[in-house]
Amino acid sequence: MRPNVSEKKRWTQIVVGVVCMIATANIQYAWTLFVPEIQSTFGWDRASIQIAFTIFVLVQTWLTPIEGYFIDKYGPRAMVAFGALFMGASWVINSQATSLAGFYLGAAVGGIGVGCIYATCINNALKWFPDRRGLAVGLTAGGYGMGSAATILPIASMIQSSGFQSTFLFFGILQGILAFVAAMFLRAPSKDEVKVSDKIAQSRRDYTLTEAMRTKLFWLMFFMFICVVTGGMMAVAQLGVIAQDLGVKNYSVNLYFFTMAALPLALMLDRIMNGISRPLFGWISDNIGREKTMVIAFTLEGLGIIALGYFGHNPYAFLILSGVVFLAWGEVYSLFSALAGDAFGTKHIGKIYGVLYCAKGIGALFVPVGNLLMEATGTWATVLYTVASMDLLAAFLAIVALRPILAEHVRRSGIAHPATRDEVAPAADGKSSLARA
């Protein structure tokens, strides 16, 4: 097959994957727009409503290992089409819900749908681009992070004009149809359509899920994932509430060429920054390594969250700092998935990254806890400083723990260094891992 034809095919897969991600993004990222309206309509407390968000994330993440099994068995097309039906149905259920149980059901259905689509598209990107995993996964995940940027204002406008129930119904059907149609163009690559990286050390063999979970590297990645994802998850779910409590939600920001309320403008800008960060930091990691990129991004996020706690009462500072937080947080989904593919191979990556991705579900448990902590202390500063500390801890671990443990993993599993790709590290028994393979 001619290289240019293969390149065209695999970039087409990235484009289709991005479209699928865009169609699913609002299920998570637009939720914060609906919470105040749901509370105003039914009078439930915030913590009870936000349980729906937690259920969504738990279902989306904790079912990912199972979805990884079905991805390997049935392929990307069937999995995304199945997910599209559930994803669309979730907001239809929300549009009819009149009880907390109804919204919880909608969240669970949405979690299944989004989980199927997200896991499949990330899995497909990892397989098509072993030579540029960071960029490919970053672009795909960027569609999920930035996908709601174009629809934040229409959704906010429709909520105000037609009510949140009609908005749930219209966009649920629209997004479900879009993802279903896009699914028809997805497929997995054949062996002659991919090539390995000449810059990043990558595994010469494919680990099974059991083998991966027996390594120190896997559990260190899992812990670091939890630390970093918690702060971003809390910002995603609570940004509207934080803006309201800081007194900047309805402040009109004048940017000379247009004027807009601080919250919807922040949400739009944050989605853009979130989307940009994934391919940007993914591309950086393809060139300087995953660990160094993690240090930069995690430190930036931690400092951004601390600054948001100090200066968030100023609407302009709120806009800028929330953008910084989302810029630094979005890359978590490109770096950990790319690193997992590098270290453990791609044959079973659906299951392996599926378990790693469960870290997001654990982080989601802290979303309602954040509300409770804020109510107990009377300020969001306590919450923000706590999650910032977790980000800075992850940055520290990337240098003092991840780097040496990854190097040891390289030595033991026979991952060749790019500069000496034809060489394989000797195993403990004196035989090369390549010879044993």
XYZ file of C-alpha atoms in Angstrom:
437
model
C 0.000 0.000 0.000
C 1.351 3.436 -0.898
C 2.342 5.464 2.199
C 0.302 8.515 1.199
C -2.834 6.386 0.824
C -2.270 4.846 4.263
C -1.685 8.288 5.769
C -4.951 9.531 4.294
C -6.849 6.572 5.705
C -5.517 6.888 9.208
C -6.025 10.650 9.384
C -9.584 10.042 8.210
C -10.038 7.804 11.242
C -8.847 10.620 13.517
C -11.297 13.066 11.934
C -14.198 10.637 12.370
C -13.138 9.961 15.952
C -13.088 13.683 16.692
C -16.613 14.052 15.272
C -17.815 11.260 17.560
C -16.166 12.922 20.552
C -17.702 16.303 19.724
C -21.137 14.695 19.639
C -20.674 13.285 23.150
C -18.978 16.249 24.845
C -22.089 18.048 26.096
C -23.182 15.094 28.209
C -20.361 15.974 30.597
C -19.329 19.546 29.878
C -22.727 21.217 29.523
C -24.102 19.652 32.698
C -23.072 22.654 34.798
C -25.537 24.822 32.822
C -28.467 22.632 33.802
C -27.767 22.292 37.531
C -29.025 25.762 38.602
C -32.164 25.337 36.465
C -32.900 21.900 37.898
C -32.409 23.238 41.415
C -34.650 26.240 40.746
C -37.406 24.060 39.261
C -37.498 21.247 41.806
C -35.863 22.787 44.886
C -33.386 19.970 45.479
C -30.037 20.768 47.085
C -26.944 20.945 44.903
C -25.207 17.926 46.399
C -28.195 15.690 45.580
C -28.353 16.951 41.994
C -24.602 16.560 41.517
C -24.886 12.888 42.430
C -26.201 12.477 38.884
C -22.901 13.799 37.542
C -21.008 11.403 39.791
C -23.132 8.472 38.586
C -22.456 9.457 34.978
C -18.704 9.525 35.478
C -18.646 6.328 37.539
C -20.602 4.406 34.915
C -18.594 5.922 32.068
C -15.255 5.048 33.619
C -15.800 1.853 35.576
C -17.401 0.023 32.668
C -14.506 0.904 30.357
C -12.576 -2.363 30.940
C -15.675 -4.320 29.888
C -16.142 -2.040 26.895
C -12.501 -2.653 25.983
C -13.278 -6.371 25.710
C -16.172 -5.703 23.333
C -14.085 -3.253 21.288
C -11.578 -6.035 20.610
C -14.378 -8.463 19.799
C -16.793 -6.387 17.687
C -14.661 -3.498 16.410
C -15.063 0.289 16.645
C -18.043 0.706 14.314
C -20.466 -1.435 16.296
C -19.340 -0.057 19.648
C -19.732 3.611 18.713
C -23.117 3.000 17.083
C -24.299 1.257 20.255
C -22.936 4.090 22.378
C -24.660 6.712 20.228
C -28.068 5.200 20.945
C -27.486 5.261 24.699
C -25.911 8.698 24.620
C -28.903 10.224 22.834
C -31.365 8.379 25.054
C -29.770 9.784 28.220
C -30.798 13.365 27.524
C -34.217 12.261 26.318
C -34.660 10.626 29.733
C -33.457 13.839 31.431
C -35.997 15.847 29.463
C -38.814 13.791 30.995
C -37.393 13.375 34.506
C -39.369 14.810 37.421
C -37.444 13.116 40.243
C -33.843 12.684 41.284
C -34.129 9.009 40.382
C -35.031 10.016 36.824
C -31.921 12.158 36.474
C -29.820 9.418 38.034
C -31.155 6.969 35.431
C -30.388 9.403 32.628
C -26.873 9.825 33.989
C -26.290 6.060 34.075
C -27.544 5.602 30.511
C -25.380 8.505 29.387
C -22.376 6.998 31.129
C -22.769 3.768 29.156
C -23.121 5.636 25.867
C -20.265 8.069 26.357
C -18.048 5.327 27.774
C -18.500 3.189 24.665
C -17.754 6.088 22.327
C -14.855 7.571 24.284
C -13.058 4.284 24.926
C -13.459 3.152 21.315
C -12.186 6.367 19.734
C -9.163 6.577 22.058
C -8.425 2.889 21.435
C -8.625 3.424 17.684
C -6.284 6.426 17.783
C -3.687 4.475 19.790
C -3.732 1.661 17.249
C -3.585 3.835 14.117
C -0.753 6.112 15.336
C 1.914 4.241 17.355
C 4.462 6.682 15.902
C 2.540 9.774 17.120
C 0.360 8.508 19.933
C 0.422 11.696 21.978
C -0.757 13.853 19.090
C -3.325 11.360 17.769
C -4.896 10.667 21.154
C -4.662 14.359 21.992
C -6.591 15.341 18.876
C -9.220 12.682 19.557
C -9.584 13.546 23.231
C -9.500 17.214 22.242
C -12.738 16.707 20.386
C -14.287 15.659 23.693
C -12.689 18.517 25.604
C -13.480 21.236 23.077
C -16.559 19.703 21.489
C -19.030 21.641 23.577
C -17.413 25.038 22.861
C -19.587 25.636 19.796
C -22.784 24.557 21.539
C -22.372 26.115 24.991
C -23.995 29.382 23.904
C -26.862 27.734 21.936
C -27.594 25.434 24.872
C -27.488 28.307 27.376
C -29.726 30.382 25.087
C -32.230 27.577 24.575
C -32.378 26.896 28.315
C -33.334 30.523 28.872
C -35.853 30.682 26.033
C -37.407 27.196 26.018
C -36.495 25.632 29.358
C -33.994 22.940 30.241
C -36.367 20.051 29.405
C -36.734 21.082 25.759
C -33.001 21.671 25.553
C -32.244 18.187 26.847
C -34.630 16.657 24.291
C -33.456 18.596 21.221
C -29.731 18.239 21.776
C -30.026 14.636 22.946
C -31.592 13.567 19.657
C -29.230 15.734 17.594
C -26.068 14.438 19.259
C -27.175 10.809 19.125
C -27.844 10.960 15.377
C -24.499 12.662 14.676
C -22.480 10.033 16.558
C -24.433 7.150 14.997
C -23.780 8.347 11.452
C -20.083 8.984 12.158
C -19.717 5.464 13.565
C -20.293 3.979 10.118
C -16.885 5.266 8.962
C -14.759 3.782 11.755
C -12.507 0.719 11.430
C -9.387 -0.761 13.037
C -6.010 -0.709 11.187
C -4.213 -3.638 9.634
C -0.572 -4.301 10.545
C 0.821 -2.780 7.329
C -0.954 0.527 7.958
C 1.001 1.525 11.103
C 4.611 2.255 12.056
C 6.480 2.591 15.371
C 7.932 5.791 16.805
C 11.572 6.739 16.287
C 11.562 9.120 19.295
C 9.688 7.389 22.133
C 10.604 4.047 23.724
C 7.824 1.554 23.056
C 7.119 -2.012 24.087
C 8.142 -4.788 21.738
C 5.462 -7.043 23.142
C 1.838 -6.670 24.146
C 1.055 -7.016 27.836
C -2.171 -8.625 28.938
C -4.262 -6.775 31.498
C -3.115 -9.156 34.236
C 0.546 -8.657 33.358
C 0.173 -4.870 33.279
C -1.560 -4.812 36.656
C 1.346 -6.724 38.190
C 3.751 -3.866 37.473
C 4.599 -0.949 39.769
C 4.349 1.360 36.771
C 0.652 0.622 36.272
C -0.343 1.472 39.842
C 1.820 4.577 39.966
C 0.102 5.819 36.789
C -3.259 4.970 38.332
C -2.533 6.992 41.498
C -1.179 9.974 39.574
C -4.207 9.863 37.273
C -6.503 10.129 40.307
C -4.551 13.065 41.731
C -4.700 15.117 38.555
C -8.169 14.232 37.317
C -9.858 15.161 40.602
C -9.219 18.898 40.312
C -10.362 19.074 36.722
C -13.469 17.007 37.385
C -14.436 19.308 40.216
C -13.952 22.367 38.012
C -15.990 20.830 35.197
C -18.946 19.972 37.412
C -18.811 22.971 39.748
C -17.658 25.888 37.602
C -21.145 27.334 37.334
C -21.698 26.972 41.070
C -18.247 28.386 41.873
C -18.896 31.389 39.622
C -22.223 31.996 41.366
C -20.705 31.777 44.841
C -17.779 34.018 43.873
C -20.246 36.616 42.590
C -19.059 36.661 38.979
C -21.657 34.452 37.285
C -23.755 37.232 35.760
C -21.078 39.898 35.530
C -20.977 41.334 31.991
C -17.451 41.166 30.635
C -16.717 43.858 28.058
C -14.089 42.725 25.553
C -14.557 45.819 23.354
C -15.849 43.917 20.335
C -18.546 42.091 22.306
C -19.998 41.807 25.801
C -20.995 38.553 27.504
C -21.795 37.248 30.968
C -18.721 35.859 32.717
C -19.939 32.278 33.186
C -20.950 31.344 29.612
C -17.868 33.152 28.298
C -15.654 31.242 30.735
C -17.281 27.960 29.759
C -16.747 28.642 26.070
C -13.114 29.683 26.535
C -12.449 26.799 28.916
C -13.728 24.256 26.405
C -11.436 25.716 23.761
C -8.427 25.640 26.092
C -9.336 22.124 27.222
C -9.476 20.970 23.615
C -6.233 22.687 22.602
C -4.313 21.256 25.546
C -4.787 17.617 24.557
C -3.130 17.656 21.122
C -0.669 20.369 22.246
C 0.705 18.491 25.242
C 0.373 15.196 23.361
C 2.580 16.568 20.591
C 5.049 17.924 23.148
C 5.207 14.525 24.858
C 5.932 12.832 21.524
C 9.068 14.956 21.314
C 10.359 15.447 24.890
C 8.819 12.449 26.649
C 5.682 11.833 28.727
C 7.255 12.371 32.176
C 8.722 15.819 31.450
C 5.459 16.943 29.889
C 3.547 15.755 32.957
C 5.738 17.861 35.251
C 5.059 20.987 33.193
C 1.318 20.471 32.874
C 0.571 19.278 36.415
C 2.534 22.124 37.978
C 0.746 24.655 35.800
C -2.641 23.258 36.801
C -1.825 23.275 40.507
C -0.626 26.872 40.451
C -3.616 27.908 38.336
C -6.084 26.446 40.832
C -4.332 28.167 43.742
C -4.488 31.488 41.895
C -8.189 30.922 41.141
C -8.814 30.603 44.854
C -7.015 33.894 45.530
C -8.219 36.029 42.623
C -11.423 34.338 41.406
C -13.662 37.145 42.731
C -12.394 39.322 39.909
C -14.378 38.351 36.763
C -11.431 38.912 34.424
C -9.129 36.891 36.656
C -11.832 34.215 36.833
C -11.864 33.989 33.023
C -8.097 33.829 32.647
C -7.380 31.459 35.519
C -10.176 29.025 34.741
C -8.756 28.901 31.208
C -5.296 28.119 32.600
C -6.722 25.314 34.738
C -8.498 23.741 31.786
C -5.441 24.141 29.545
C -3.278 22.262 32.031
C -5.910 19.657 32.924
C -7.075 18.513 29.504
C -3.782 16.831 28.634
C -4.257 14.172 31.316
C -6.323 12.156 28.816
C -3.681 12.238 26.106
C -0.600 11.648 28.267
C -1.773 8.664 30.317
C -3.330 6.842 27.372
C -0.237 7.414 25.185
C 2.065 6.275 27.993
C -0.047 3.161 28.513
C 0.248 2.297 24.824
C 4.004 2.880 24.874
C 4.582 0.749 27.952
C 2.091 -2.083 27.511
C 1.461 -2.339 23.762
C -1.862 -1.990 21.936
C -3.222 -5.516 21.526
C -4.958 -5.337 24.905
C -4.887 -1.568 25.371
C -8.677 -1.348 25.465
C -8.745 -3.357 28.680
C -5.546 -1.908 30.161
C -6.373 1.737 29.611
C -9.953 0.918 30.558
C -8.788 0.032 34.063
C -6.506 3.077 34.223
C -9.403 5.253 33.108
C -11.333 4.132 36.175
C -9.239 6.716 37.994
C -11.615 9.285 36.555
C -14.482 7.517 38.291
C -12.670 7.681 41.608
C -12.027 11.387 41.051
C -15.726 11.881 40.401
C -16.487 10.700 43.935
C -14.939 13.925 45.181
C -17.368 16.149 43.223
C -20.230 16.026 45.759
C -17.644 15.937 48.556
C -16.429 19.280 47.249
C -19.885 20.755 47.780
C -20.012 19.415 51.305
C -16.532 20.747 52.080
C -17.451 24.161 50.738
C -20.627 24.273 52.814
C -18.694 23.220 55.930
C -15.943 25.833 55.501
C -17.961 28.561 53.810
C -15.435 29.049 51.014
C -14.332 27.373 47.792
C -10.714 28.202 48.671
C -10.458 25.100 50.871
C -11.602 22.874 48.036
C -9.377 24.528 45.457
C -6.243 24.378 47.615
C -6.854 20.711 48.356
C -7.052 19.658 44.724
C -4.134 21.943 43.828
C -2.006 20.044 46.336
C -2.914 16.804 44.580
C -1.817 18.257 41.219
C 1.526 19.374 42.611
C 2.017 15.958 44.233
C 1.499 14.309 40.833
C 4.068 16.654 39.271
C 6.552 15.729 41.995
C 5.913 12.000 41.488
C 6.474 12.321 37.741
C 10.094 13.231 38.451
C 11.014 11.277 41.574
C 8.981 8.092 40.971
C 7.565 7.747 37.449
C 10.851 8.415 35.671
C 12.958 5.748 37.449
C 10.141 3.195 37.579
C 9.484 3.644 33.849
C 13.213 3.200 33.170
C 13.169 -0.035 35.169
C 10.089 -1.182 33.270
C 11.951 -0.480 30.031
C 14.898 -2.570 31.155
C 12.805 -5.517 32.326
C 10.343 -5.731 29.455
C 12.746 -5.230 26.576
C 11.554 -1.881 25.306
C 14.217 -0.612 22.961
C 15.406 2.944 23.247
C 14.673 4.891 20.041
C 18.372 5.654 19.502
C 19.176 1.928 19.602
C 15.945 0.447 18.358
C 17.595 -2.722 17.073
C 18.929 -3.483 20.536
C 16.887 -5.171 23.228
C 17.627 -4.963 26.929
C 18.860 -8.259 28.388
C 16.546 -10.137 30.680
C 17.490 -11.454 34.096
C 18.240 -14.908 32.643
C 20.784 -13.479 30.213
C 18.566 -13.928 27.146
C 17.099 -11.013 25.296
C 13.395 -10.487 25.569
C 13.237 -10.461 21.765
C 14.831 -13.891 21.638
C 12.347 -15.199 24.165
C 9.449 -13.646 22.241
